Amino acid sequence: MFETEEKQIRQNFVLLSDIVPDIIQELRYFSTYNFIGERIDGYIEPCAILTGKAAEALKRVSDDLKKGVSAQNF
């Protein structure tokens, strides 16, 4: 992959916690609490990386739920 392509791809993705700080994230592939019972290779940190568009959509849902309920990401 060319450096400019990689840079463009990285610009389209965000950390979900940066966009929706109060979202509850249960990232099971980072832990042993998943369907195979062990960590999945490639999950270096327990964080969700989404496209900016998807993260903004979840933020709108979370904002709509601010009436005592919070969104949870699996």
Short mmCIF file of N, CA, C and O in Angstrom, two decimals:
data_model
loop_
_atom_site.label_atom_id
_atom_site.label_comp_id
_atom_site.label_asym_id
_atom_site.label_seq_id
_atom_site.Cartn_x
_atom_site.Cartn_y
_atom_site.Cartn_z
N MET A 1 0.86 -1.17 0.00
CA MET A 1 0.00 0.00 0.00
C MET A 1 0.90 1.23 0.00
O MET A 1 1.90 1.29 0.69
N PHE A 2 0.52 2.21 -0.78
CA PHE A 2 1.28 3.45 -0.84
C PHE A 2 1.03 4.30 0.40
O PHE A 2 -0.05 4.25 0.99
N GLU A 3 2.02 5.08 0.78
CA GLU A 3 1.93 5.89 1.99
C GLU A 3 0.73 6.83 1.95
O GLU A 3 0.03 6.99 2.95
N THR A 4 0.45 7.44 0.81
CA THR A 4 -0.68 8.36 0.73
C THR A 4 -2.00 7.63 0.88
O THR A 4 -2.93 8.14 1.50
N GLU A 5 -2.10 6.42 0.33
CA GLU A 5 -3.33 5.64 0.49
C GLU A 5 -3.55 5.29 1.96
O GLU A 5 -4.65 5.37 2.47
N GLU A 6 -2.48 4.86 2.63
CA GLU A 6 -2.58 4.51 4.05
C GLU A 6 -3.00 5.73 4.87
O GLU A 6 -3.85 5.63 5.75
N LYS A 7 -2.44 6.88 4.56
CA LYS A 7 -2.79 8.11 5.28
C LYS A 7 -4.26 8.46 5.06
O LYS A 7 -4.96 8.82 6.00
N GLN A 8 -4.76 8.30 3.84
CA GLN A 8 -6.17 8.57 3.55
C GLN A 8 -7.08 7.61 4.30
O GLN A 8 -8.10 8.01 4.84
N ILE A 9 -6.69 6.35 4.34
CA ILE A 9 -7.49 5.35 5.07
C ILE A 9 -7.53 5.69 6.55
O ILE A 9 -8.58 5.68 7.17
N ARG A 10 -6.37 6.02 7.13
CA ARG A 10 -6.31 6.36 8.56
C ARG A 10 -7.16 7.59 8.87
O ARG A 10 -7.72 7.69 9.94
N GLN A 11 -7.25 8.52 7.95
CA GLN A 11 -8.04 9.73 8.18
C GLN A 11 -9.53 9.43 8.23
O GLN A 11 -10.29 10.20 8.79
N ASN A 12 -9.97 8.32 7.65
CA ASN A 12 -11.38 7.97 7.63
C ASN A 12 -11.82 7.19 8.87
O ASN A 12 -13.01 6.92 9.03
N PHE A 13 -10.89 6.81 9.73
CA PHE A 13 -11.21 6.01 10.91
C PHE A 13 -10.92 6.78 12.19
O PHE A 13 -10.02 7.61 12.23
N VAL A 14 -11.70 6.47 13.23
CA VAL A 14 -11.56 7.15 14.52
C VAL A 14 -11.71 6.12 15.64
O VAL A 14 -12.25 5.04 15.44
N LEU A 15 -11.23 6.50 16.81
CA LEU A 15 -11.49 5.69 18.00
C LEU A 15 -12.91 6.02 18.46
O LEU A 15 -13.26 7.20 18.63
N LEU A 16 -13.72 5.01 18.66
CA LEU A 16 -15.10 5.24 19.08
C LEU A 16 -15.16 6.04 20.37
O LEU A 16 -16.00 6.93 20.52
N SER A 17 -14.26 5.76 21.30
CA SER A 17 -14.27 6.47 22.60
C SER A 17 -13.98 7.96 22.45
O SER A 17 -14.35 8.75 23.31
N ASP A 18 -13.33 8.36 21.36
CA ASP A 18 -13.10 9.79 21.12
C ASP A 18 -14.38 10.49 20.69
O ASP A 18 -14.57 11.67 20.97
N ILE A 19 -15.27 9.78 20.02
CA ILE A 19 -16.51 10.37 19.51
C ILE A 19 -17.65 10.20 20.51
O ILE A 19 -18.47 11.10 20.69
N VAL A 20 -17.71 9.04 21.17
CA VAL A 20 -18.77 8.76 22.16
C VAL A 20 -18.09 8.32 23.46
O VAL A 20 -17.99 7.13 23.76
N PRO A 21 -17.58 9.29 24.25
CA PRO A 21 -16.80 8.95 25.44
C PRO A 21 -17.54 8.12 26.48
O PRO A 21 -16.92 7.36 27.22
N ASP A 22 -18.86 8.24 26.56
CA ASP A 22 -19.60 7.53 27.59
C ASP A 22 -20.16 6.18 27.13
O ASP A 22 -20.88 5.52 27.87
N ILE A 23 -19.80 5.74 25.93
CA ILE A 23 -20.31 4.45 25.46
C ILE A 23 -19.64 3.32 26.25
O ILE A 23 -18.46 3.39 26.61
N ILE A 24 -20.40 2.31 26.56
CA ILE A 24 -19.87 1.13 27.24
C ILE A 24 -19.39 0.18 26.16
O ILE A 24 -20.15 -0.23 25.29
N GLN A 25 -18.11 -0.16 26.20
CA GLN A 25 -17.55 -1.04 25.18
C GLN A 25 -17.17 -2.38 25.80
O GLN A 25 -16.43 -2.43 26.78
N GLU A 26 -17.68 -3.43 25.23
CA GLU A 26 -17.34 -4.77 25.68
C GLU A 26 -16.65 -5.47 24.51
O GLU A 26 -17.30 -6.05 23.66
N LEU A 27 -15.35 -5.33 24.47
CA LEU A 27 -14.55 -5.81 23.34
C LEU A 27 -13.99 -7.19 23.67
O LEU A 27 -12.85 -7.34 24.08
N ARG A 28 -14.80 -8.17 23.45
CA ARG A 28 -14.50 -9.53 23.92
C ARG A 28 -13.34 -10.20 23.19
O ARG A 28 -12.70 -11.07 23.76
N TYR A 29 -13.07 -9.84 21.96
CA TYR A 29 -11.96 -10.49 21.26
C TYR A 29 -10.62 -10.13 21.86
O TYR A 29 -9.62 -10.81 21.64
N PHE A 30 -10.57 -9.05 22.65
CA PHE A 30 -9.33 -8.66 23.32
C PHE A 30 -9.12 -9.51 24.58
O PHE A 30 -8.00 -9.61 25.07
N SER A 31 -10.16 -10.13 25.09
CA SER A 31 -10.07 -10.91 26.32
C SER A 31 -10.30 -12.40 26.02
O SER A 31 -10.49 -12.79 24.87
N THR A 32 -10.31 -13.19 27.05
CA THR A 32 -10.62 -14.61 26.88
C THR A 32 -12.12 -14.88 27.00
O THR A 32 -12.55 -16.01 26.83
N TYR A 33 -12.88 -13.83 27.27
CA TYR A 33 -14.34 -13.98 27.42
C TYR A 33 -15.00 -13.79 26.06
O TYR A 33 -15.59 -12.78 25.74
N ASN A 34 -14.85 -14.81 25.18
CA ASN A 34 -15.44 -14.81 23.86
C ASN A 34 -15.76 -16.24 23.45
O ASN A 34 -15.54 -17.17 24.23
N PHE A 35 -16.25 -16.43 22.25
CA PHE A 35 -16.74 -17.75 21.87
C PHE A 35 -15.67 -18.82 21.71
O PHE A 35 -15.98 -20.02 21.71
N ILE A 36 -14.39 -18.44 21.61
CA ILE A 36 -13.34 -19.47 21.55
C ILE A 36 -12.57 -19.61 22.86
O ILE A 36 -11.75 -20.51 22.99
N GLY A 37 -12.80 -18.71 23.80
CA GLY A 37 -12.19 -18.83 25.12
C GLY A 37 -10.75 -18.36 25.22
O GLY A 37 -10.10 -18.61 26.23
N GLU A 38 -10.24 -17.71 24.19
CA GLU A 38 -8.89 -17.15 24.27
C GLU A 38 -8.82 -15.87 23.43
O GLU A 38 -9.67 -15.64 22.58
N ARG A 39 -7.80 -15.06 23.73
CA ARG A 39 -7.65 -13.80 22.99
C ARG A 39 -7.42 -14.08 21.52
O ARG A 39 -6.76 -15.05 21.15
N ILE A 40 -7.94 -13.21 20.69
CA ILE A 40 -7.78 -13.33 19.25
C ILE A 40 -6.55 -12.54 18.83
O ILE A 40 -6.37 -11.38 19.21
N ASP A 41 -5.67 -13.16 18.05
CA ASP A 41 -4.48 -12.48 17.55
C ASP A 41 -4.88 -11.23 16.78
O ASP A 41 -5.85 -11.21 16.04
N GLY A 42 -4.08 -10.20 16.94
CA GLY A 42 -4.32 -8.96 16.22
C GLY A 42 -4.99 -7.88 17.04
O GLY A 42 -4.97 -6.71 16.66
N TYR A 43 -5.59 -8.26 18.14
CA TYR A 43 -6.22 -7.27 19.02
C TYR A 43 -5.18 -6.82 20.04
O TYR A 43 -4.95 -7.47 21.04
N ILE A 44 -4.53 -5.70 19.75
CA ILE A 44 -3.42 -5.22 20.56
C ILE A 44 -3.90 -4.40 21.74
O ILE A 44 -3.32 -4.42 22.81
N GLU A 45 -5.00 -3.67 21.55
CA GLU A 45 -5.57 -2.83 22.61
C GLU A 45 -7.08 -3.00 22.63
O GLU A 45 -7.69 -3.27 21.60
N PRO A 46 -7.70 -2.82 23.79
CA PRO A 46 -9.15 -2.94 23.86
C PRO A 46 -9.84 -1.63 23.42
O PRO A 46 -10.31 -0.85 24.23
N CYS A 47 -9.84 -1.40 22.11
CA CYS A 47 -10.48 -0.19 21.60
C CYS A 47 -11.20 -0.51 20.30
O CYS A 47 -10.79 -1.39 19.55
N ALA A 48 -12.28 0.20 20.06
CA ALA A 48 -13.05 0.03 18.83
C ALA A 48 -12.65 1.14 17.86
O ALA A 48 -12.70 2.31 18.20
N ILE A 49 -12.28 0.74 16.65
CA ILE A 49 -11.92 1.68 15.59
C ILE A 49 -12.99 1.56 14.51
O ILE A 49 -13.22 0.48 13.98
N LEU A 50 -13.66 2.67 14.24
CA LEU A 50 -14.74 2.69 13.27
C LEU A 50 -14.51 3.79 12.25
O LEU A 50 -13.70 4.69 12.48
N THR A 51 -15.27 3.73 11.17
CA THR A 51 -15.24 4.87 10.26
C THR A 51 -15.85 6.05 11.00
O THR A 51 -16.66 5.88 11.91
N GLY A 52 -15.45 7.24 10.63
CA GLY A 52 -16.02 8.43 11.25
C GLY A 52 -17.53 8.47 11.10
O GLY A 52 -18.25 8.85 12.02
N LYS A 53 -18.03 8.03 9.95
CA LYS A 53 -19.47 8.02 9.68
C LYS A 53 -20.20 7.08 10.65
O LYS A 53 -21.24 7.44 11.20
N ALA A 54 -19.66 5.90 10.87
CA ALA A 54 -20.29 4.94 11.79
C ALA A 54 -20.24 5.46 13.23
O ALA A 54 -21.22 5.33 13.98
N ALA A 55 -19.11 6.04 13.62
CA ALA A 55 -18.98 6.57 14.98
C ALA A 55 -19.96 7.72 15.21
O ALA A 55 -20.58 7.81 16.27
N GLU A 56 -20.13 8.57 14.23
CA GLU A 56 -21.08 9.68 14.35
C GLU A 56 -22.51 9.16 14.45
O GLU A 56 -23.33 9.72 15.19
N ALA A 57 -22.83 8.09 13.74
CA ALA A 57 -24.16 7.49 13.83
C ALA A 57 -24.40 6.95 15.23
O ALA A 57 -25.49 7.14 15.80
N LEU A 58 -23.41 6.29 15.81
CA LEU A 58 -23.54 5.78 17.17
C LEU A 58 -23.65 6.93 18.17
O LEU A 58 -24.36 6.83 19.17
N LYS A 59 -22.98 8.03 17.90
CA LYS A 59 -23.08 9.20 18.77
C LYS A 59 -24.51 9.74 18.76
O LYS A 59 -25.06 10.10 19.81
N ARG A 60 -25.13 9.78 17.59
CA ARG A 60 -26.52 10.26 17.52
C ARG A 60 -27.44 9.35 18.31
O ARG A 60 -28.33 9.82 19.03
N VAL A 61 -27.23 8.05 18.22
CA VAL A 61 -28.03 7.10 19.00
C VAL A 61 -27.79 7.33 20.48
O VAL A 61 -28.74 7.40 21.28
N SER A 62 -26.52 7.46 20.86
CA SER A 62 -26.19 7.67 22.26
C SER A 62 -26.81 8.97 22.78
O SER A 62 -27.34 9.01 23.90
N ASP A 63 -26.76 10.02 21.98
CA ASP A 63 -27.36 11.30 22.38
C ASP A 63 -28.86 11.16 22.57
O ASP A 63 -29.44 11.75 23.48
N ASP A 64 -29.51 10.37 21.71
CA ASP A 64 -30.95 10.13 21.83
C ASP A 64 -31.29 9.35 23.10
O ASP A 64 -32.38 9.46 23.64
N LEU A 65 -30.34 8.54 23.57
CA LEU A 65 -30.56 7.69 24.74
C LEU A 65 -30.14 8.35 26.06
O LEU A 65 -30.16 7.71 27.09
N LYS A 66 -29.76 9.58 26.03
CA LYS A 66 -29.24 10.26 27.22
C LYS A 66 -30.25 10.35 28.36
O LYS A 66 -29.92 10.79 29.43
N LYS A 67 -31.42 9.87 28.16
CA LYS A 67 -32.47 9.95 29.18
C LYS A 67 -32.33 8.81 30.18
O LYS A 67 -33.29 8.14 30.50
N GLY A 68 -31.11 8.55 30.66
CA GLY A 68 -30.91 7.53 31.68
C GLY A 68 -30.44 6.19 31.15
O GLY A 68 -30.23 5.25 31.90
N VAL A 69 -30.26 6.09 29.85
CA VAL A 69 -29.80 4.84 29.23
C VAL A 69 -28.55 5.16 28.44
O VAL A 69 -28.41 6.24 27.90
N SER A 70 -27.62 4.22 28.34
CA SER A 70 -26.44 4.46 27.51
C SER A 70 -26.30 3.34 26.49
O SER A 70 -26.80 2.25 26.68
N ALA A 71 -25.63 3.66 25.40
CA ALA A 71 -25.38 2.66 24.36
C ALA A 71 -24.25 1.74 24.79
O ALA A 71 -23.38 2.12 25.56
N GLN A 72 -24.30 0.51 24.30
CA GLN A 72 -23.24 -0.45 24.59
C GLN A 72 -22.78 -1.05 23.28
O GLN A 72 -23.59 -1.46 22.45
N ASN A 73 -21.47 -1.11 23.08
CA ASN A 73 -20.87 -1.64 21.87
C ASN A 73 -20.26 -3.01 22.15
O ASN A 73 -19.45 -3.15 23.05
N PHE A 74 -20.67 -4.02 21.40
CA PHE A 74 -20.10 -5.38 21.52
C PHE A 74 -19.18 -5.64 20.36
O PHE A 74 -19.47 -5.35 19.24
#
